[in-house]
Amino acid sequence: MDYVAKRIYNGMSTKILMKMVYDRLNRAEVQIARRYHLKEAIADLGPEGYEFEFYIAHLLRLSGYKTVHSPEPKIRGKLVDHEIDVFAEKGGERAIIECKHHFQSHTFTGLEVPLVQWARFEDINNNGLKMTSAWIITNTKFSDYAIRYSKGKGIKLMGWNYPLGNGLERLIEASKAYPLTMLNIPRFLRTNLVEHEITNMLEFLKADSRTLGDAGMSNEKIAELKALSDKLVNHGTR
């Protein structure tokens, strides 16, 4: 970006530089700006992957899946009971999904994750429950060994730009179900919203004022964030 390059000076803080980049991105092509903010917004979901799991469950519903977050009672395998992040069903497919969230975008999801997921899948099926597929969804990338093992076992992987051109960011952009972290809503309020089945901007836009008020939001804040959500979802970022 020539505009930014011409304005960099020795000693410029990272904070000032990032603000300048964000300001310019907000005036650039809509897709570029959204993608840049989206990666950071997904990384900001928390704590400990809990919010990410809910978000993925709701995101898949927009693709026609029936989903359950953290099914209770636990799904019973032949040997042990298993905690499942998300159970998804569509047509004849019955999938168990492991959601791996990372706060650092350079952190890879390694081989140990598909190893455990495959063992979980086999133990459940050995108990006669007939799951048809095992998935792993992450907000970053997979190691080469994780990809190699998963391909060999038939585990479905979805991460940032993986599969190439059809990764998590594409699924989000196609549905426009952007995470609430793009609105800079405090974590405690996002937790309240999740409890009211609101995990993304589409759901936020559809929610009535009474529900949002019950989640702890003032009428002024609701109006402000509804307008911003509408801008991001329906009219771009300019």
XYZ file of N, CA and C in Angstrom:
714
model
N 0.846 -1.193 0.000
C 0.000 0.000 0.000
C 0.886 1.250 0.000
N 0.903 1.985 -1.121
C 1.764 3.156 -1.267
C 1.460 4.219 -0.225
N 0.166 4.392 0.082
C -0.237 5.405 1.061
C 0.456 5.171 2.394
N 0.470 3.925 2.863
C 1.088 3.589 4.148
C 2.600 3.685 4.058
N 3.181 3.140 2.974
C 4.636 3.118 2.816
C 5.220 4.529 2.870
N 4.538 5.492 2.281
C 5.049 6.863 2.234
C 4.965 7.559 3.588
N 4.216 7.000 4.502
C 3.995 7.660 5.794
C 4.690 6.972 6.960
N 5.388 5.885 6.691
C 6.136 5.199 7.743
C 7.398 6.003 8.081
N 7.701 6.111 9.368
C 8.901 6.819 9.792
C 9.602 6.011 10.878
N 10.882 6.248 11.050
C 11.665 5.540 12.066
C 11.077 5.782 13.452
N 10.897 4.702 14.184
C 10.356 4.814 15.526
C 8.850 4.740 15.605
N 8.179 4.587 14.457
C 6.713 4.471 14.472
C 6.309 3.227 15.256
N 5.353 3.381 16.159
C 4.901 2.246 16.953
C 4.046 1.307 16.114
N 4.025 0.026 16.515
C 3.202 -0.961 15.818
C 1.733 -0.577 15.887
N 1.314 -0.017 17.024
C -0.093 0.366 17.201
C -0.515 1.414 16.178
N 0.339 2.427 15.980
C 0.025 3.487 15.017
C 0.026 2.932 13.605
N 1.005 2.071 13.318
C 1.090 1.473 11.983
C -0.146 0.634 11.677
N -0.580 -0.201 12.632
C -1.747 -1.051 12.410
C -3.006 -0.215 12.238
N -3.121 0.878 12.998
C -4.291 1.750 12.834
C -4.323 2.345 11.437
N -3.159 2.747 10.939
C -3.087 3.308 9.603
C -3.487 2.271 8.551
N -3.011 1.026 8.756
C -3.345 -0.055 7.819
C -4.847 -0.325 7.844
N -5.417 -0.418 9.050
C -6.857 -0.662 9.168
C -7.662 0.452 8.490
N -7.250 1.705 8.720
C -7.963 2.828 8.125
C -7.965 2.741 6.611
N -6.824 2.346 6.053
C -6.753 2.236 4.601
C -7.541 1.031 4.093
N -7.465 -0.059 4.840
C -8.215 -1.248 4.425
C -9.709 -0.981 4.401
N -10.167 -0.161 5.318
C -11.592 0.166 5.351
C -12.036 0.962 4.134
N -11.061 1.526 3.418
C -11.390 2.276 2.206
C -11.046 1.475 0.949
N -10.446 0.319 1.143
C -10.048 -0.512 0.005
C -11.193 -1.418 -0.401
N -10.884 -2.393 -1.236
C -11.913 -3.312 -1.699
C -12.571 -4.011 -0.513
N -13.886 -4.184 -0.574
C -14.660 -4.741 0.529
C -14.143 -6.113 0.927
N -13.889 -6.982 -0.034
C -13.457 -8.343 0.278
C -12.127 -8.345 1.014
N -11.190 -7.481 0.621
C -9.878 -7.428 1.269
C -10.021 -6.978 2.708
N -10.790 -5.925 2.926
C -10.975 -5.404 4.276
C -11.634 -6.430 5.178
N -12.672 -7.074 4.678
C -13.360 -8.064 5.485
C -12.433 -9.213 5.849
N -11.691 -9.723 4.858
C -10.807 -10.858 5.110
C -9.764 -10.510 6.162
N -9.217 -9.299 6.083
C -8.175 -8.874 7.012
C -8.717 -8.815 8.436
N -9.900 -8.231 8.604
C -10.513 -8.132 9.928
C -11.021 -9.490 10.406
N -11.504 -10.299 9.488
C -12.126 -11.565 9.849
C -11.144 -12.496 10.552
N -9.948 -12.610 10.040
C -8.961 -13.521 10.627
C -8.680 -13.148 12.077
N -8.532 -11.857 12.327
C -8.269 -11.384 13.686
C -9.492 -11.585 14.577
N -10.677 -11.342 14.009
C -11.915 -11.482 14.786
C -12.138 -12.927 15.218
N -11.860 -13.888 14.339
C -11.993 -15.298 14.691
C -10.994 -15.673 15.781
N -9.769 -15.140 15.667
C -8.747 -15.426 16.686
C -9.152 -14.884 18.050
N -9.949 -13.817 18.073
C -10.353 -13.192 19.331
C -11.490 -13.928 20.035
N -12.081 -14.916 19.379
C -13.119 -15.698 20.040
C -12.515 -16.462 21.216
N -13.245 -16.584 22.294
C -12.732 -17.279 23.466
C -13.847 -17.386 24.497
N -13.517 -17.839 25.716
C -12.214 -18.346 26.138
C -12.084 -19.853 25.900
N -10.880 -20.301 25.694
C -10.555 -21.720 25.569
C -11.386 -22.443 24.508
N -11.709 -21.742 23.426
C -12.405 -22.381 22.324
C -13.903 -22.504 22.484
N -14.436 -22.201 23.653
C -15.872 -22.358 23.930
C -16.718 -21.553 22.940
N -16.385 -20.285 22.780
C -17.154 -19.412 21.896
C -16.999 -19.845 20.441
N -15.806 -20.307 20.070
C -15.545 -20.795 18.715
C -16.417 -21.998 18.394
N -16.564 -22.900 19.344
C -17.383 -24.091 19.138
C -18.844 -23.715 18.860
N -19.379 -22.807 19.667
C -20.751 -22.344 19.443
C -20.881 -21.686 18.077
N -19.895 -20.883 17.734
C -19.923 -20.174 16.459
C -19.947 -21.170 15.293
N -19.112 -22.203 15.350
C -19.065 -23.206 14.283
C -20.394 -23.950 14.191
N -20.967 -24.297 15.327
C -22.258 -25.002 15.326
C -23.329 -24.181 14.616
N -23.366 -22.882 14.881
C -24.358 -22.014 14.254
C -24.022 -21.761 12.787
N -22.740 -21.667 12.464
C -22.322 -21.449 11.079
C -22.746 -22.619 10.196
N -22.592 -23.829 10.697
C -22.970 -25.008 9.917
C -24.481 -25.098 9.724
N -25.247 -24.561 10.653
C -26.704 -24.562 10.492
C -27.111 -23.780 9.244
N -26.344 -22.756 8.922
C -26.634 -21.957 7.733
C -26.353 -22.724 6.454
N -25.613 -23.824 6.557
C -25.354 -24.698 5.411
C -26.294 -25.900 5.401
N -27.316 -25.851 6.239
C -28.334 -26.890 6.225
C -28.130 -28.021 7.203
N -27.119 -27.937 8.063
C -26.884 -28.989 9.047
C -27.719 -28.756 10.310
N -28.166 -29.822 10.901
C -28.695 -29.789 12.252
C -27.513 -30.025 13.177
N -27.303 -29.131 14.113
C -26.120 -29.255 14.962
C -26.478 -29.205 16.436
N -25.629 -29.860 17.221
C -25.739 -29.817 18.685
C -24.351 -29.528 19.221
N -24.235 -28.489 20.038
C -22.953 -28.180 20.663
C -22.795 -29.002 21.936
N -21.684 -29.693 22.051
C -21.333 -30.457 23.245
C -22.501 -31.313 23.743
N -22.899 -32.326 22.965
C -24.064 -33.147 23.314
C -23.983 -33.727 24.733
N -25.093 -33.659 25.424
C -25.242 -34.259 26.758
C -26.458 -35.173 26.748
N -26.378 -36.383 27.272
C -25.168 -36.974 27.850
C -24.079 -37.192 26.798
N -22.865 -37.426 27.271
C -21.755 -37.639 26.350
C -22.040 -38.835 25.455
N -21.478 -38.778 24.237
C -21.661 -39.884 23.304
C -20.832 -41.073 23.766
N -21.473 -42.203 23.883
C -20.826 -43.384 24.461
C -20.114 -44.209 23.397
N -18.849 -44.460 23.616
C -18.087 -45.370 22.780
C -18.105 -46.758 23.375
N -17.437 -47.682 22.700
C -17.372 -49.049 23.231
C -16.566 -49.102 24.518
N -15.522 -48.253 24.595
C -14.620 -48.291 25.744
C -14.841 -47.144 26.728
N -15.087 -45.925 26.207
C -15.252 -44.762 27.091
C -16.305 -43.827 26.501
N -16.775 -42.878 27.333
C -17.662 -41.821 26.852
C -16.823 -40.688 26.271
N -17.391 -39.967 25.293
C -16.608 -38.957 24.587
C -17.285 -37.592 24.613
N -16.479 -36.558 24.907
C -16.944 -35.179 24.777
C -16.786 -34.770 23.316
N -17.863 -34.371 22.691
C -17.867 -33.956 21.292
C -18.139 -32.459 21.232
N -17.300 -31.717 20.526
C -17.512 -30.270 20.421
C -18.825 -29.967 19.700
N -18.984 -30.567 18.518
C -20.202 -30.344 17.727
C -20.606 -31.648 17.047
N -21.883 -31.983 17.151
C -22.445 -33.073 16.360
C -23.264 -32.442 15.247
N -23.041 -32.888 14.003
C -23.730 -32.306 12.850
C -24.378 -33.404 12.013
N -25.592 -33.120 11.549
C -26.335 -34.109 10.769
C -27.003 -33.428 9.582
N -26.875 -34.053 8.418
C -27.483 -33.508 7.204
C -27.698 -34.650 6.217
N -28.941 -34.862 5.810
C -29.218 -35.994 4.942
C -28.835 -37.275 5.663
N -27.962 -38.061 5.057
C -27.512 -39.293 5.701
C -26.197 -39.150 6.430
N -25.668 -37.928 6.459
C -24.376 -37.725 7.124
C -24.565 -37.464 8.612
N -23.740 -38.130 9.422
C -23.699 -37.925 10.867
C -22.240 -37.714 11.243
N -21.909 -36.489 11.604
C -20.498 -36.130 11.796
C -20.203 -35.708 13.231
N -19.051 -36.140 13.722
C -18.520 -35.598 14.969
C -17.422 -34.612 14.591
N -17.465 -33.437 15.219
C -16.569 -32.355 14.820
C -15.741 -31.889 16.008
N -14.432 -31.859 15.809
C -13.499 -31.311 16.786
C -13.142 -29.899 16.346
N -13.355 -28.918 17.227
C -13.057 -27.519 16.916
C -11.780 -27.099 17.648
N -10.757 -26.724 16.895
C -9.482 -26.308 17.489
C -9.279 -24.826 17.232
N -9.380 -24.060 18.301
C -9.228 -22.608 18.195
C -7.846 -22.191 18.674
N -7.230 -21.268 17.920
C -5.918 -20.738 18.294
C -5.975 -19.217 18.317
N -5.409 -18.614 19.366
C -5.360 -17.164 19.457
C -4.275 -16.582 18.554
N -3.230 -17.373 18.271
C -2.147 -16.931 17.403
C -2.342 -17.519 16.012
N -2.367 -16.665 14.994
C -2.675 -17.114 13.638
C -1.599 -18.016 13.044
N -0.375 -17.969 13.610
C 0.699 -18.805 13.060
C 0.744 -20.200 13.705
N -0.119 -20.474 14.687
C -0.130 -21.772 15.358
C -0.792 -22.824 14.476
N -0.094 -23.932 14.256
C -0.619 -25.010 13.428
C -1.376 -26.018 14.291
N -2.401 -26.633 13.706
C -3.050 -27.780 14.320
C -2.279 -29.011 13.878
N -1.700 -29.732 14.840
C -0.760 -30.795 14.527
C -1.365 -32.184 14.450
N -0.504 -33.151 14.251
C -0.893 -34.548 14.039
C -1.697 -35.124 15.194
N -1.404 -34.693 16.423
C -2.073 -35.285 17.584
C -3.591 -35.110 17.535
N -4.060 -34.055 16.891
C -5.506 -33.791 16.853
C -6.241 -34.815 15.991
N -5.825 -35.055 14.741
C -6.506 -36.118 13.974
C -6.294 -37.510 14.558
N -5.163 -37.758 15.216
C -4.954 -39.057 15.859
C -6.044 -39.306 16.906
N -6.287 -38.315 17.742
C -7.302 -38.450 18.785
C -8.701 -38.509 18.175
N -8.943 -37.683 17.164
C -10.270 -37.658 16.556
C -10.605 -38.991 15.893
N -9.611 -39.618 15.247
C -9.867 -40.912 14.618
C -10.122 -41.996 15.669
N -9.367 -41.966 16.759
C -9.586 -42.939 17.836
C -10.985 -42.761 18.427
N -11.408 -41.518 18.571
C -12.745 -41.213 19.088
C -13.814 -41.747 18.128
N -13.628 -41.490 16.845
C -14.566 -41.919 15.807
C -14.711 -43.440 15.797
N -13.587 -44.151 15.878
C -13.626 -45.622 15.861
C -14.305 -46.175 17.102
N -13.999 -45.613 18.268
C -14.586 -46.123 19.507
C -16.102 -45.929 19.517
N -16.558 -44.774 19.019
C -18.000 -44.519 18.952
C -18.669 -45.494 17.993
N -18.076 -45.689 16.833
C -18.674 -46.592 15.840
C -18.607 -48.048 16.282
N -17.597 -48.386 17.061
C -17.504 -49.755 17.588
C -18.601 -50.051 18.601
N -19.278 -48.989 19.043
C -20.416 -49.161 19.947
C -21.738 -49.163 19.179
N -21.636 -49.141 17.838
C -22.819 -49.283 17.002
C -23.590 -48.017 16.716
N -22.988 -46.837 16.950
C -23.722 -45.586 16.752
C -23.662 -45.075 15.316
N -22.796 -45.640 14.503
C -22.764 -45.398 13.057
C -22.614 -43.930 12.668
N -21.575 -43.294 13.177
C -21.195 -41.981 12.666
C -20.599 -42.185 11.270
N -20.886 -41.250 10.365
C -20.404 -41.430 8.999
C -19.122 -40.666 8.709
N -18.821 -39.645 9.516
C -17.621 -38.855 9.231
C -17.089 -38.177 10.488
N -15.783 -37.908 10.440
C -15.106 -37.176 11.510
C -14.487 -35.924 10.894
N -14.721 -34.789 11.531
C -14.207 -33.514 11.029
C -13.287 -32.878 12.066
N -12.420 -32.012 11.559
C -11.665 -31.091 12.414
C -11.752 -29.716 11.762
N -12.191 -28.729 12.526
C -12.281 -27.364 12.028
C -11.415 -26.469 12.905
N -10.538 -25.689 12.279
C -9.654 -24.782 13.007
C -9.664 -23.425 12.343
N -9.220 -22.407 13.066
C -9.157 -21.058 12.494
C -7.779 -20.735 11.937
N -6.861 -21.697 11.985
C -5.526 -21.463 11.433
C -5.234 -22.507 10.347
N -4.061 -23.093 10.383
C -3.659 -24.064 9.364
C -3.340 -25.407 10.010
N -3.150 -26.424 9.174
C -2.804 -27.767 9.634
C -1.354 -28.083 9.274
N -0.711 -28.887 10.121
C 0.639 -29.334 9.785
C 0.572 -30.337 8.631
N 1.699 -30.532 7.968
C 1.748 -31.479 6.849
C 1.380 -32.890 7.303
N 1.855 -33.285 8.488
C 1.540 -34.621 8.998
C 0.053 -34.756 9.310
N -0.544 -33.691 9.851
C -1.982 -33.725 10.146
C -2.782 -33.906 8.861
N -2.382 -33.213 7.810
C -3.065 -33.330 6.522
C -2.868 -34.714 5.929
N -1.643 -35.216 5.968
C -1.344 -36.534 5.392
C -2.132 -37.635 6.099
N -2.121 -37.600 7.430
C -2.836 -38.623 8.195
C -4.346 -38.535 7.943
N -4.876 -37.322 7.943
C -6.318 -37.129 7.771
C -6.775 -37.594 6.395
N -5.991 -37.329 5.366
C -6.337 -37.801 4.032
C -6.383 -39.327 4.004
N -5.423 -39.954 4.680
C -5.367 -41.415 4.706
C -6.543 -42.043 5.435
N -7.041 -41.357 6.452
C -8.139 -41.883 7.256
C -9.515 -41.370 6.820
N -9.534 -40.393 5.933
C -10.814 -39.845 5.491
C -11.410 -38.826 6.442
N -10.573 -38.201 7.263
C -11.037 -37.147 8.167
C -11.165 -35.849 7.376
N -12.270 -35.171 7.520
C -12.493 -33.909 6.811
C -11.842 -32.774 7.583
N -10.995 -32.006 6.907
C -10.322 -30.868 7.524
C -10.837 -29.564 6.932
N -11.026 -28.581 7.793
C -11.351 -27.232 7.335
C -10.602 -26.240 8.203
N -9.816 -25.368 7.581
C -9.059 -24.361 8.301
C -9.000 -23.077 7.511
N -8.073 -22.217 7.881
C -7.937 -20.960 7.164
C -7.317 -21.229 5.795
N -8.095 -20.985 4.755
C -7.703 -21.243 3.372
C -7.340 -22.705 3.142
N -7.984 -23.582 3.888
C -7.824 -25.025 3.657
C -9.195 -25.701 3.803
N -9.611 -26.485 2.796
C -8.935 -26.722 1.522
C -8.757 -25.414 0.728
N -7.771 -25.381 -0.133
C -7.431 -24.180 -0.881
C -8.654 -23.646 -1.622
N -8.982 -22.395 -1.351
C -10.113 -21.752 -1.996
C -11.466 -22.136 -1.436
N -11.481 -22.998 -0.426
C -12.754 -23.457 0.140
C -12.634 -23.650 1.648
N -11.890 -22.745 2.277
C -11.638 -22.872 3.707
C -12.696 -22.206 4.565
N -12.396 -22.091 5.843
C -13.343 -21.540 6.811
C -13.774 -20.130 6.436
N -12.810 -19.312 5.989
C -13.146 -17.931 5.654
C -14.141 -17.847 4.495
N -14.070 -18.796 3.559
C -15.014 -18.802 2.437
C -16.425 -19.155 2.903
N -16.497 -20.095 3.831
C -17.797 -20.481 4.374
C -18.444 -19.304 5.092
N -17.632 -18.568 5.842
C -18.144 -17.409 6.573
C -18.583 -16.309 5.608
N -17.752 -16.026 4.617
C -18.066 -14.956 3.671
C -19.304 -15.288 2.836
N -19.468 -16.567 2.515
C -20.626 -16.973 1.707
C -21.931 -16.749 2.464
N -21.907 -16.988 3.771
C -23.121 -16.834 4.587
C -23.260 -15.440 5.170
N -22.144 -14.696 5.219
C -22.081 -13.364 5.843
C -22.380 -13.421 7.343
N -22.136 -14.585 7.924
C -22.347 -14.758 9.367
C -21.066 -14.388 10.110
N -20.706 -13.114 10.041
C -19.462 -12.657 10.635
C -19.526 -12.720 12.164
N -18.405 -13.048 12.807
C -18.415 -13.179 14.271
C -18.644 -11.842 14.967
N -19.200 -11.916 16.160
C -19.511 -10.704 16.911
C -18.263 -9.941 17.329
N -17.116 -10.597 17.312
C -15.869 -9.918 17.665
C -15.526 -8.818 16.668
N -16.098 -8.848 15.470
C -15.866 -7.770 14.510
C -16.566 -6.489 14.937
N -17.479 -6.597 15.912
C -18.193 -5.430 16.426
C -17.572 -4.888 17.705
N -16.496 -5.520 18.162
C -15.827 -5.110 19.401
C -16.767 -5.134 20.608
N -17.631 -6.135 20.654
C -18.501 -6.324 21.809
C -17.692 -6.961 22.935
N -17.753 -6.443 24.149
C -16.993 -7.030 25.267
C -17.317 -8.506 25.454
N -16.361 -9.243 25.954
C -16.514 -10.694 26.081
C -17.694 -11.083 26.954
N -17.916 -10.381 28.058
C -19.017 -10.773 28.946
C -20.360 -10.627 28.237
N -20.488 -9.605 27.368
C -21.721 -9.435 26.613
C -21.860 -10.514 25.540
N -20.748 -10.876 24.908
C -20.803 -11.952 23.913
C -21.217 -13.254 24.569
N -20.735 -13.505 25.771
C -21.131 -14.709 26.499
C -22.639 -14.708 26.749
N -23.175 -13.544 27.143
C -24.619 -13.429 27.347
C -25.382 -13.655 26.050
N -24.867 -13.131 24.954
C -25.529 -13.288 23.663
C -25.526 -14.743 23.219
N -24.416 -15.438 23.447
C -24.345 -16.866 23.104
C -25.417 -17.641 23.865
N -25.625 -17.287 25.123
C -26.663 -17.950 25.917
C -28.064 -17.712 25.350
N -28.188 -16.652 24.538
C -29.462 -16.367 23.866
C -29.415 -16.827 22.401
N -28.469 -17.725 22.092
C -28.355 -18.307 20.751
C -28.000 -17.268 19.689
N -27.186 -16.293 20.063
C -26.723 -15.275 19.123
C -25.198 -15.347 19.059
N -24.663 -15.806 17.940
C -23.214 -15.995 17.822
C -22.591 -15.210 16.679
N -23.410 -14.607 15.818
C -22.876 -13.927 14.645
C -23.767 -12.740 14.265
N -23.326 -11.964 13.285
C -24.039 -10.736 12.922
C -25.418 -10.989 12.324
N -25.575 -12.057 11.578
C -26.892 -12.360 11.024
C -27.903 -12.573 12.141
N -27.507 -13.336 13.150
C -28.397 -13.597 14.281
C -28.618 -12.328 15.099
N -27.579 -11.497 15.185
C -27.703 -10.226 15.917
C -28.719 -9.314 15.234
N -28.660 -9.251 13.901
C -29.579 -8.403 13.152
C -31.035 -8.871 13.304
N -31.232 -10.180 13.403
C -32.576 -10.738 13.509
C -33.137 -10.661 14.923
N -32.257 -10.514 15.909
C -32.702 -10.513 17.309
C -33.498 -9.254 17.634
N -34.541 -9.393 18.438
C -35.331 -8.223 18.824
C -34.678 -7.506 20.005
N -35.103 -6.279 20.222
C -34.496 -5.432 21.257
C -34.674 -6.010 22.657
N -35.783 -6.683 22.880
C -36.023 -7.258 24.202
C -34.996 -8.345 24.512
N -34.728 -9.207 23.524
C -33.740 -10.270 23.724
C -32.358 -9.681 23.967
N -31.989 -8.686 23.175
C -30.682 -8.055 23.329
C -30.591 -7.300 24.645
N -31.702 -6.721 25.056
C -31.730 -6.055 26.352
C -31.549 -7.043 27.492
N -32.172 -8.212 27.371
C -32.016 -9.258 28.382
C -30.565 -9.727 28.471
N -29.837 -9.592 27.351
C -28.419 -9.985 27.329
C -27.520 -8.904 27.920
N -28.130 -7.751 28.297
C -27.367 -6.710 28.979
C -26.982 -5.522 28.127
N -27.648 -5.339 26.972
C -27.297 -4.244 26.081
C -28.308 -3.110 26.202
N -27.808 -1.881 26.183
C -28.676 -0.713 26.230
C -29.296 -0.469 24.859
N -30.401 0.262 24.822
C -31.062 0.567 23.551
C -30.141 1.359 22.623
N -29.365 2.247 23.199
C -28.430 3.051 22.393
C -27.373 2.164 21.750
N -26.842 1.218 22.535
C -25.813 0.322 22.006
C -26.399 -0.620 20.966
N -27.608 -1.076 21.202
C -28.271 -1.966 20.244
C -28.412 -1.260 18.894
N -28.887 -0.022 18.911
C -29.075 0.728 17.666
C -27.750 0.936 16.948
N -26.723 1.271 17.713
C -25.394 1.506 17.127
C -24.847 0.248 16.459
N -24.930 -0.891 17.158
C -24.360 -2.128 16.639
C -25.223 -2.752 15.546
N -26.522 -2.514 15.595
C -27.394 -2.982 14.507
C -27.023 -2.261 13.209
N -26.778 -0.962 13.314
C -26.417 -0.177 12.132
C -25.080 -0.645 11.571
N -24.120 -0.905 12.449
C -22.808 -1.371 11.996
C -22.903 -2.766 11.392
N -23.685 -3.642 12.010
C -23.869 -4.995 11.477
C -24.498 -4.956 10.093
N -25.497 -4.110 9.942
C -26.164 -3.978 8.647
C -25.183 -3.485 7.586
N -24.332 -2.571 7.964
C -23.313 -2.037 7.043
C -22.360 -3.136 6.600
N -21.878 -3.920 7.556
C -20.906 -4.969 7.248
C -21.537 -6.112 6.457
N -22.743 -6.484 6.811
C -23.382 -7.638 6.190
C -23.992 -7.296 4.821
N -24.657 -6.166 4.769
C -25.454 -5.857 3.575
C -24.884 -4.804 2.639
N -23.974 -3.960 3.156
C -23.530 -2.833 2.332
C -22.019 -2.710 2.233
N -21.269 -3.669 2.738
C -19.819 -3.554 2.648
C -19.267 -2.737 3.784
N -17.998 -2.380 3.710
C -17.330 -1.665 4.804
C -17.072 -0.209 4.484
N -17.439 0.267 3.304
C -17.162 1.657 2.974
C -18.291 2.570 3.422
